[in-house]
Short mmCIF file of C-alpha atoms and ligand atoms in Angstrom, two decimals:
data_model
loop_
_atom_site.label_atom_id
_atom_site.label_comp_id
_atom_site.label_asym_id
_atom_site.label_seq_id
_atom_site.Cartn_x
_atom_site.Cartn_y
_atom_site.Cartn_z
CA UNK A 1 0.00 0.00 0.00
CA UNK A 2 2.76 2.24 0.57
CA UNK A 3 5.07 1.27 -1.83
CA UNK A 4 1.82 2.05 -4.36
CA UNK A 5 0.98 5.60 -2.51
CA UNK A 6 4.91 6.48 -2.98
CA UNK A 7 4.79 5.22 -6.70
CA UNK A 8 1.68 7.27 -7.45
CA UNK A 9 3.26 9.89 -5.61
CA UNK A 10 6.68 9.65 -7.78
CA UNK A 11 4.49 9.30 -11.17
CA UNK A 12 2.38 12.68 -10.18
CA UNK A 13 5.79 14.16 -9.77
CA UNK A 14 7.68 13.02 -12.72
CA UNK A 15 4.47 14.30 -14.46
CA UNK A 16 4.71 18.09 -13.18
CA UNK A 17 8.37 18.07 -13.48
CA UNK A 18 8.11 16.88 -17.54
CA UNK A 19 5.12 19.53 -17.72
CA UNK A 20 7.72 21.93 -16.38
CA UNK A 21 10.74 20.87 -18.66
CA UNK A 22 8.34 21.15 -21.52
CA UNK A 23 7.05 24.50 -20.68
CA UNK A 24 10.72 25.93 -20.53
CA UNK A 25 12.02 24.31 -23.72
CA UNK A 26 9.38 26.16 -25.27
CA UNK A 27 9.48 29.35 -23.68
CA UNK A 28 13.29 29.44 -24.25
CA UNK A 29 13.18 27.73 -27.54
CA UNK A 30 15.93 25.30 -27.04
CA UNK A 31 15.97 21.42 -27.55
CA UNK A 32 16.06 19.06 -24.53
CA UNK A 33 20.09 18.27 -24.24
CA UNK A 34 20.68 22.19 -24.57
CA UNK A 35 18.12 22.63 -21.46
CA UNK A 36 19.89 20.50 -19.52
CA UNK A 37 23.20 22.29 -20.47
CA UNK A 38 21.08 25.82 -19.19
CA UNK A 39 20.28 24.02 -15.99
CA UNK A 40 24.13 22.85 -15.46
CA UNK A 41 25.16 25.83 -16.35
CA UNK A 42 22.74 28.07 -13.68
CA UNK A 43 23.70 25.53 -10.82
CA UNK A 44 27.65 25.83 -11.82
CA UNK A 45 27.90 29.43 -11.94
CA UNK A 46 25.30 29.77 -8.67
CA UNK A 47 27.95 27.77 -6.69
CA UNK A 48 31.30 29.25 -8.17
CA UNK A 49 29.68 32.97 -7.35
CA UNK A 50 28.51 31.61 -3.78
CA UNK A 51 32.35 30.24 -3.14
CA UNK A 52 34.25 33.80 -4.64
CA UNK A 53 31.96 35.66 -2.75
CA UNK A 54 33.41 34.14 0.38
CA UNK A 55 36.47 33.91 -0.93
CA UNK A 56 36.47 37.66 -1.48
CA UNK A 57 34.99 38.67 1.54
CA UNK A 58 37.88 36.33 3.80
CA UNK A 59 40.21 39.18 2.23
CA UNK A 60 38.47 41.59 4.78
CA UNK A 61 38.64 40.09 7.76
CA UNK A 62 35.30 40.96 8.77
CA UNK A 63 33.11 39.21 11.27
CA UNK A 64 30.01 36.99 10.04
CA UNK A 65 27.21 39.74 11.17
CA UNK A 66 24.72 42.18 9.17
CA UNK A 67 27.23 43.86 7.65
CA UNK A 68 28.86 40.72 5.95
CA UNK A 69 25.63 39.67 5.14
CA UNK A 70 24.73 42.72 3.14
CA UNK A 71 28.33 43.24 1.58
CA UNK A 72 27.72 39.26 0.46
CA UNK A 73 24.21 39.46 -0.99
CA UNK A 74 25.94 42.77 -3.02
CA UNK A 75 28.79 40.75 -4.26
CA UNK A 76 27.10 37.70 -5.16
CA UNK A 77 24.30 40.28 -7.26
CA UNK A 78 27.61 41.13 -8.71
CA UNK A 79 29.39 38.15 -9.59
CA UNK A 80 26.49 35.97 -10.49
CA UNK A 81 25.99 36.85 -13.95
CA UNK A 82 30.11 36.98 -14.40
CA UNK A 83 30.50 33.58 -13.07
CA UNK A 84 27.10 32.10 -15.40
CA UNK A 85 29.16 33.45 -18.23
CA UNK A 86 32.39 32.04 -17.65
CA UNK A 87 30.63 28.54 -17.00
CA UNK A 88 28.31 28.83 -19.78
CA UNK A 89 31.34 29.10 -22.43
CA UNK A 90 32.92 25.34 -21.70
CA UNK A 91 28.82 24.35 -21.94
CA UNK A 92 28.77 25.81 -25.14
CA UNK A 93 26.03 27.97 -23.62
CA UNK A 94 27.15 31.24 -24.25
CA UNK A 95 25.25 32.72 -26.52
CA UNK A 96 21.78 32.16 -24.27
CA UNK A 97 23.03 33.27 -21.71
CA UNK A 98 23.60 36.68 -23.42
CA UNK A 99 20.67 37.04 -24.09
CA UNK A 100 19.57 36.05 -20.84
CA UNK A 101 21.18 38.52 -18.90
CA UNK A 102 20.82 41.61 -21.25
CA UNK A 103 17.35 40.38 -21.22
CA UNK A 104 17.28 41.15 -17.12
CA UNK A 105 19.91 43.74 -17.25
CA UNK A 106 16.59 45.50 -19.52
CA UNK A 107 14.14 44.43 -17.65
CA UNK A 108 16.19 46.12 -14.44
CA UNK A 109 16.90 49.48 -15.56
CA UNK A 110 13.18 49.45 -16.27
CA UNK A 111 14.13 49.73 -20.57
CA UNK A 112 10.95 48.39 -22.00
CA UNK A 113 12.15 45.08 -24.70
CA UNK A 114 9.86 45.64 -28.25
CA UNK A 115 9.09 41.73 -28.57
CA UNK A 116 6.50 41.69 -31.88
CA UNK A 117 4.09 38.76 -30.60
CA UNK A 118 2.67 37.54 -33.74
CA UNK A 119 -1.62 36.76 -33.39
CA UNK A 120 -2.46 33.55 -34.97
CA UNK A 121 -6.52 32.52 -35.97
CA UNK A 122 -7.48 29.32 -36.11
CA UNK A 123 -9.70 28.40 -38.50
CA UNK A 124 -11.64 25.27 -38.18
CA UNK A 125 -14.90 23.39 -39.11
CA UNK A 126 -15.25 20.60 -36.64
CA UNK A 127 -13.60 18.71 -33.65
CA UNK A 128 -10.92 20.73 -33.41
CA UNK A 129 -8.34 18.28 -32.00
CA UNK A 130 -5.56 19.93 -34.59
CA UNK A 131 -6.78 23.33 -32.95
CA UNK A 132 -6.29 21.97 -29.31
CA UNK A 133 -2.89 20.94 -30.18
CA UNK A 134 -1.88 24.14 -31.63
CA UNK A 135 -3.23 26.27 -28.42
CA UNK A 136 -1.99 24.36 -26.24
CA UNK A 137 1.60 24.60 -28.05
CA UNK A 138 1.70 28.21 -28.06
CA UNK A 139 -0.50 28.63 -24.57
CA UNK A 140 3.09 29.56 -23.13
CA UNK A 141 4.78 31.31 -26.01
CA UNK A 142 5.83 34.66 -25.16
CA UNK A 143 6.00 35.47 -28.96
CA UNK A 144 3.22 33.67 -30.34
CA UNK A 145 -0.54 33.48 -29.52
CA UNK A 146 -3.71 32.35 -30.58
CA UNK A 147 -5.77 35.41 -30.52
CA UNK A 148 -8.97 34.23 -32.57
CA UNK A 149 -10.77 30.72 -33.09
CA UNK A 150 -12.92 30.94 -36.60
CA UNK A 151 -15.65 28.32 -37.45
CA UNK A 152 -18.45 28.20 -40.09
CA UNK A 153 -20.45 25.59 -38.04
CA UNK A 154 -22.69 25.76 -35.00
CA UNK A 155 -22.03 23.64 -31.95
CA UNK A 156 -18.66 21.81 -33.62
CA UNK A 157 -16.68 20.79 -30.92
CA UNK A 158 -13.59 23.73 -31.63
CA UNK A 159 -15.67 26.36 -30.38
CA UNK A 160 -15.90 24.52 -27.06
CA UNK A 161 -12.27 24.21 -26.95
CA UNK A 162 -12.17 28.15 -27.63
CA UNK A 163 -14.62 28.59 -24.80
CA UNK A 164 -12.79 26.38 -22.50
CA UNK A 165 -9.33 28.29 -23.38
CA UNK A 166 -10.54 31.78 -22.75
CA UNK A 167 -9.77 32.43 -26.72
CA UNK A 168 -12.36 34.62 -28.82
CA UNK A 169 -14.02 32.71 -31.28
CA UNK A 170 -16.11 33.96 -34.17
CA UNK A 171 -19.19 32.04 -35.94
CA UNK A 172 -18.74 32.91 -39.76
CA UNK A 173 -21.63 32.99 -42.06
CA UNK A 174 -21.22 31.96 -45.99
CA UNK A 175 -22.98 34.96 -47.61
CA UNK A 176 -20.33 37.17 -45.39
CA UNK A 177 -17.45 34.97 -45.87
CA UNK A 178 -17.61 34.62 -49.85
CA UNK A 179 -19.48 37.84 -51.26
CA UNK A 180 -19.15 40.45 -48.30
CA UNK A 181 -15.89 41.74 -46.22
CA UNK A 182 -14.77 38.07 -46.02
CA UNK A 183 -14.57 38.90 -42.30
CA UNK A 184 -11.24 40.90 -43.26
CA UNK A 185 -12.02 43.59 -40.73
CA UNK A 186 -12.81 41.27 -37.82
CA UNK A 187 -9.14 39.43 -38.61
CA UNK A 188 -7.65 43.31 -37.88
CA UNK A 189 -9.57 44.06 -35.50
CA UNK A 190 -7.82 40.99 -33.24
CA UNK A 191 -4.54 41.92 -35.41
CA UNK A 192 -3.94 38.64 -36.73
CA UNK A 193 -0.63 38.45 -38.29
CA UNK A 194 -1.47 34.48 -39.40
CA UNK A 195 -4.17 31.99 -40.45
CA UNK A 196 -3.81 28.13 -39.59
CA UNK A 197 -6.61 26.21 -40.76
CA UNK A 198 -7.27 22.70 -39.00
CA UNK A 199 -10.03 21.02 -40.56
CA UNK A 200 -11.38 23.98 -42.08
CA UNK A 201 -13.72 22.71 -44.62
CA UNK A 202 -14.74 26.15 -46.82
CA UNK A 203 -12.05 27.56 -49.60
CA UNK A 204 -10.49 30.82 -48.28
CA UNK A 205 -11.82 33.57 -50.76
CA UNK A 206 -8.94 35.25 -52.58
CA UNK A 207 -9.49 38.08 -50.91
CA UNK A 208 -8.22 36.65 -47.52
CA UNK A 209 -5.15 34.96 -49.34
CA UNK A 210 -4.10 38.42 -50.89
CA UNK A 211 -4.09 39.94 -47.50
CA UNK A 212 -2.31 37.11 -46.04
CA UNK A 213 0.91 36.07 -48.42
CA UNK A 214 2.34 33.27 -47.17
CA UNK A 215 0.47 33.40 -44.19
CA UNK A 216 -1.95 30.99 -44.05
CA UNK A 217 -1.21 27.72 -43.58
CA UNK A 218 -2.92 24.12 -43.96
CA UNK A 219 -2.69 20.80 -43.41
CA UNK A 220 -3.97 18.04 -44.94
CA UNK A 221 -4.56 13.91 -43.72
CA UNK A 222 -2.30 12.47 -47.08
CA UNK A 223 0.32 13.21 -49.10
CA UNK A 224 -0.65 15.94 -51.38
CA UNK A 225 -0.23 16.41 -54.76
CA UNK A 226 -1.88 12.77 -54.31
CA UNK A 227 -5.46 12.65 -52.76
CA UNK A 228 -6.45 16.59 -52.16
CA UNK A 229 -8.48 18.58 -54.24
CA UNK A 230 -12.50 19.51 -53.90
CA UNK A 231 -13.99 17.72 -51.43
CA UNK A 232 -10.86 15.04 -50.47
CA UNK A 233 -11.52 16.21 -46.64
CA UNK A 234 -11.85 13.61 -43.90
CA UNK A 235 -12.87 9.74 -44.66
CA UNK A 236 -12.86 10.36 -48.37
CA UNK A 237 -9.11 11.01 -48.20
CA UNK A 238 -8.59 7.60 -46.31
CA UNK A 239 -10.89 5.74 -48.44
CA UNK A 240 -9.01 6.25 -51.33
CA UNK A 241 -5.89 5.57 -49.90
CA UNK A 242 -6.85 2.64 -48.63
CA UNK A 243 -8.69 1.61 -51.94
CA UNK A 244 -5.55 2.09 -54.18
CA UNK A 245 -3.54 -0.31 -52.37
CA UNK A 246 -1.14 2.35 -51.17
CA UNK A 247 1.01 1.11 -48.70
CA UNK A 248 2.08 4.28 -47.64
CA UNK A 249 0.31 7.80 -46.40
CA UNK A 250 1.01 10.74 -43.94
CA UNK A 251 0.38 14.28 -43.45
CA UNK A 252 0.84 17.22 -45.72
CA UNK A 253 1.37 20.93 -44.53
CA UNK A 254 1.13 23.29 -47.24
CA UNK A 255 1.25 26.86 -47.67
CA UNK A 256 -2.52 28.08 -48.82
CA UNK A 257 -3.25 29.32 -52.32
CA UNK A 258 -6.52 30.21 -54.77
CA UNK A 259 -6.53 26.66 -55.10
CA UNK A 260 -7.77 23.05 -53.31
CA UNK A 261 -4.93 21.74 -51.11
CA UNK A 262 -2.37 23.21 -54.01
CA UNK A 263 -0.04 25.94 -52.05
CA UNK A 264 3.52 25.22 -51.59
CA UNK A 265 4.47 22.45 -49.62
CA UNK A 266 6.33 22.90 -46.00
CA UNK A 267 6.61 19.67 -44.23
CA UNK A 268 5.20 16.13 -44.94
CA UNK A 269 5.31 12.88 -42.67
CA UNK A 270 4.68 9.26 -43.71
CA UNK A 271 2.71 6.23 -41.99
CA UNK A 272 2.14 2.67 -42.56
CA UNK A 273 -0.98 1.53 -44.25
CA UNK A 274 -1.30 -1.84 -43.08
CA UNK A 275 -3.10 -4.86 -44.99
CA UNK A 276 -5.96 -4.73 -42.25
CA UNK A 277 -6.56 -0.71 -41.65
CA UNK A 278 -9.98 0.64 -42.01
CA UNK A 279 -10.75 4.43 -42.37
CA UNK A 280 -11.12 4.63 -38.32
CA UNK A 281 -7.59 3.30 -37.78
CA UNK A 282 -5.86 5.22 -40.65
CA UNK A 283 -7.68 8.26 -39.51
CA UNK A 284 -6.17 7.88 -35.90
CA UNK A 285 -2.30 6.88 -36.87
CA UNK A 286 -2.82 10.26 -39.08
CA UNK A 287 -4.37 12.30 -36.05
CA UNK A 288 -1.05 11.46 -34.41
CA UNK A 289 1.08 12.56 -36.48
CA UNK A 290 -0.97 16.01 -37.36
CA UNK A 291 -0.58 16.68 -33.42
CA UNK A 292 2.87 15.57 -32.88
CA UNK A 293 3.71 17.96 -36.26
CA UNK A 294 1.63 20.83 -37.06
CA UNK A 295 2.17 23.04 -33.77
CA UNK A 296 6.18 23.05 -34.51
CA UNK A 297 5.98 23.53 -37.97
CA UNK A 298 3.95 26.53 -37.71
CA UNK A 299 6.63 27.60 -35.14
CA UNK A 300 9.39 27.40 -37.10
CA UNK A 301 7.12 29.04 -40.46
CA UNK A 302 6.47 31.88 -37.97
CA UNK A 303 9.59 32.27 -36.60
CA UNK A 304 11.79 32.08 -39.85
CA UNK A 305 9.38 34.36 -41.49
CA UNK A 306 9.84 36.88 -38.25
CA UNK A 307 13.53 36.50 -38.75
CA UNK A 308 13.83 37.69 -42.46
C1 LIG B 1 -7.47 16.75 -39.88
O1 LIG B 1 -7.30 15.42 -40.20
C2 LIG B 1 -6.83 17.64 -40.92
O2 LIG B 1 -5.83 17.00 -41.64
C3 LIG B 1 -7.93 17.97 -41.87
O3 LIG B 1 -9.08 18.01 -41.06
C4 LIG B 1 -8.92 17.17 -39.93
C5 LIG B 1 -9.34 17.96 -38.74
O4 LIG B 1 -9.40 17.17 -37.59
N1 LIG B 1 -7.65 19.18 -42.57
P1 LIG B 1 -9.60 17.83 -36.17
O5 LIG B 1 -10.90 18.59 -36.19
O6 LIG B 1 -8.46 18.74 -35.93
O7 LIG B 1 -9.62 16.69 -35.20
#
């Protein structure tokens, strides 16, 4: 009974503590090895600026009372981002750290940094799983957010997901969407820099592509050029995968143009088709890979397109 309390106990912990190693690999945008490196390096340089700091204050012969105290928190302020340096070279760490500290050294002399946070809509028709993922992702990005959830269909499962996640969503309507404003002014009006559309059954009007270049992004459950087009959305696209004999399919993630599932391609991923999958289990192996994907490909689109 114990040994099962301290076990449960140890799981709930490892859980947090991978929560909390994911949550900082994304907010400081490094891999897992480097994060671990980061970590090292903090701990190093914390001790080595602990042990000069009494080091230097030896040198003054002065008893262990307030005033040491106070003269060792100074010095330690002092040396602590002098010592993280020095240990962060050998770590190959460096360069973080910079950044790191000028970030604080801004942040203390109350100089305001201008980071541009770019406002991502979602656009979606139906369960929204794909949409889920991607909030999620970016729920602790300080440079990207999801500002807007669009959906053309009442009661689909995404708005929920927007309601539940504090996110703004907006029911479209077709006459609007196609023949009026295309909704452009409700886009500025959250100042959304992007589009990502996850399961987002309607054709963007070219309209909304013209005022997005290479800003809207899709993806789709096969590998495009083969099986997209007019409606190849959802079962239909695993039907006929499965009905060619294919023994191969995946995810496509394309960049969106005046045309079905046709924009420039950004990232594809293959799965099995096995002798005995159905729809229902192609559909799921392809779910998996569209989450494990789409939220760090749209990352690095935004990112590299923020860079240049
Ligand atoms: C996904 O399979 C995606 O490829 C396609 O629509 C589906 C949406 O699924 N464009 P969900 O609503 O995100 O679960």
């Amino acid at each position: 009974m114990i040994f099962f309390a301290a076990s449960l106990h140890n799981h709930k912990f490892l859980t947090h503590f991978c929560a909390m190693f994911q949550k900082l690999r994304q907010r400081w945008k490094v891999n897992g090895v480097n994060l671990l490196l980061i970590i090292a390096t903090f701990a190093l340089g914390g001790s080595l600026c602990g042990y000069a700091g009494r080091k230097i204050l030896l040198l003054t012969n002065l008893e262990k009372g307030v005033v040491w105290f106070i003269l060792y928190i100074l010095l330690i302020t002092l040396l602590w981002p002098l010592c993280v340096l020095l240990i962060s070279i050998p770590l190959g760490q460096f360069a973080f750290f910079k950044r790191y500290i000028t970030r604080i050294w801004k942040k203390m002399s109350g100089r305001k940094e201008n980071i541009h946070i770019t406002r991502i809509a979602v656009f979606a028709s139906g369960a929204g799983s794909n949409a889920d993922q991607v909030i999620n992702y970016f729920a602790a990005s300080p440079t990207i957010k999801v500002a807007l959830v669009v959906c053309n269909k009442v009661g689909a499962g995404v708005l929920q997901i927007a309601e539940k996640t504090g996110i703004p969503s907006l029911l479209i309507e077709k006459e609007r969407f196609f023949k009026g404003d295309n909704y452009l002014p409700e886009l500025k009006k959250h100042h959304i820099d992007f589009i990502v559309l996850a399961g987002f059954l309607w054709k963007m009007p070219d309209a909304l592509i013209n005022a997005y270049p290479k800003k809207i992004v899709n993806i789709h459950p096969a590998l495009l050029p083969q099986y997209g087009g007019k409606g190849m959305y959802g079962q239909a696209v695993h039907e006929a995968v499965i009905t060619s004999g294919d023994n191969e399919s995946g995810i496509t993630i394309h960049f969106v143009d005046e045309l079905y599932d046709h924009g420039e391609i950004i990232f594809q991923a293959k799965c099995e088709v096995a002798q005995h999958d159905t729809t229902e289990t192609l559909a799921q192996k392809i779910h998996v890979l569209e989450h494990a994907n789409y939220p760090a490909v749209i990352a690095s689109v935004i990112e590299k397109q923020n860079r240049s």
